[in-house]
mmCIF file of C-alpha atoms in Angstrom:
data_model
loop_
_atom_site.group_PDB
_atom_site.id
_atom_site.type_symbol
_atom_site.label_atom_id
_atom_site.label_comp_id
_atom_site.label_asym_id
_atom_site.label_seq_id
_atom_site.Cartn_x
_atom_site.Cartn_y
_atom_site.Cartn_z
ATOM 1 C CA ASN A 528 0.000 0.000 0.000
ATOM 2 C CA LYS A 529 1.760 3.125 -1.266
ATOM 3 C CA ASN A 530 -0.078 5.458 1.083
ATOM 4 C CA ARG A 531 0.974 3.574 4.230
ATOM 5 C CA PHE A 532 4.557 3.235 2.999
ATOM 6 C CA ARG A 533 4.769 6.961 2.235
ATOM 7 C CA ALA A 534 3.434 7.734 5.745
ATOM 8 C CA PHE A 535 6.136 5.453 7.190
ATOM 9 C CA LEU A 536 8.820 7.274 5.196
ATOM 10 C CA ARG A 537 7.599 10.703 6.354
ATOM 11 C CA ALA A 538 7.440 9.553 9.980
ATOM 12 C CA ASN A 539 11.051 8.411 9.747
ATOM 13 C CA GLY A 540 12.456 11.563 8.188
ATOM 14 C CA PHE A 541 12.705 10.483 4.549
ATOM 15 C CA ALA A 542 11.944 12.978 1.776
ATOM 16 C CA THR A 543 8.700 12.093 -0.005
ATOM 17 C CA PRO A 544 6.648 13.872 -2.671
ATOM 18 C CA ASN A 545 3.588 15.835 -1.598
ATOM 19 C CA GLY A 546 0.406 13.878 -1.977
ATOM 20 C CA GLU A 547 -2.727 12.560 -0.397
ATOM 21 C CA CYS A 548 -4.847 9.440 -0.649
ATOM 22 C CA PHE A 549 -8.549 9.791 -1.408
ATOM 23 C CA SER A 550 -11.540 7.480 -1.654
ATOM 24 C CA ASP A 551 -13.936 10.341 -2.424
ATOM 25 C CA TYR A 552 -13.841 11.811 -5.953
ATOM 26 C CA ASP A 553 -15.003 15.311 -4.952
ATOM 27 C CA GLN A 554 -12.324 15.630 -2.266
ATOM 28 C CA ALA A 555 -9.669 14.362 -4.672
ATOM 29 C CA TYR A 556 -10.786 16.806 -7.365
ATOM 30 C CA GLU A 557 -10.708 19.759 -4.946
ATOM 31 C CA TYR A 558 -7.183 18.739 -3.905
ATOM 32 C CA PHE A 559 -6.160 18.521 -7.559
ATOM 33 C CA LEU A 560 -7.504 22.035 -8.178
ATOM 34 C CA SER A 561 -5.389 23.337 -5.276
ATOM 35 C CA MET A 562 -2.201 21.888 -6.784
ATOM 36 C CA THR A 563 0.038 23.261 -9.535
ATOM 37 C CA PRO A 564 -0.095 20.919 -12.545
ATOM 38 C CA PRO A 565 1.132 18.558 -13.650
ATOM 39 C CA VAL A 566 -0.193 16.215 -10.958
ATOM 40 C CA ILE A 567 0.376 12.462 -10.920
ATOM 41 C CA VAL A 568 -2.722 10.354 -10.189
ATOM 42 C CA LYS A 569 -1.878 6.837 -9.006
ATOM 43 C CA PRO A 570 -3.713 3.848 -7.570
ATOM 44 C CA THR A 571 -2.675 3.038 -3.992
ATOM 45 C CA ASP A 572 -2.455 -0.726 -4.439
ATOM 46 C CA SER A 573 -0.764 -1.230 -7.793
ATOM 47 C CA SER A 574 2.772 -2.065 -8.746
ATOM 48 C CA GLY A 575 4.622 -0.888 -11.818
ATOM 49 C CA SER A 576 3.063 1.877 -13.898
ATOM 50 C CA LYS A 577 -0.469 0.467 -14.258
ATOM 51 C CA GLY A 578 -3.110 3.156 -13.671
ATOM 52 C CA ILE A 579 -0.659 6.051 -13.330
ATOM 53 C CA HIS A 580 -1.547 9.288 -15.134
ATOM 54 C CA LYS A 581 0.079 12.693 -15.549
ATOM 55 C CA VAL A 582 -2.810 15.166 -15.298
ATOM 56 C CA CYS A 583 -2.354 18.720 -16.561
ATOM 57 C CA THR A 584 -5.929 19.981 -16.940
ATOM 58 C CA PRO A 585 -9.196 19.608 -15.021
ATOM 59 C CA GLU A 586 -10.680 17.740 -18.005
ATOM 60 C CA GLU A 587 -8.029 15.037 -17.666
ATOM 61 C CA PHE A 588 -8.704 14.418 -13.981
ATOM 62 C CA GLN A 589 -11.894 12.340 -14.071
ATOM 63 C CA PRO A 590 -10.669 9.707 -16.582
ATOM 64 C CA ALA A 591 -7.397 9.420 -14.633
ATOM 65 C CA TRP A 592 -9.301 9.026 -11.345
ATOM 66 C CA GLU A 593 -11.573 6.365 -12.814
ATOM 67 C CA ASP A 594 -8.649 4.361 -14.195
ATOM 68 C CA ALA A 595 -6.663 4.608 -10.954
ATOM 69 C CA SER A 596 -9.725 3.667 -8.886
ATOM 70 C CA HIS A 597 -10.340 0.355 -10.634
#
């Protein structure tokens, strides 16, 4: 689980990229809007590059979210 591992790294003083984990689309979209693109949307429980998207515009967010959520 990438989210738990990233929390472990932060708690132990390792540098990690900014990011949050969301299960709610509206909260995730609001967070995206508060960020400076590009933003990387990733599934929390996937290995390799499956479901990872570079999102530069609001129109790209929903398809990226849907792919990463499945």
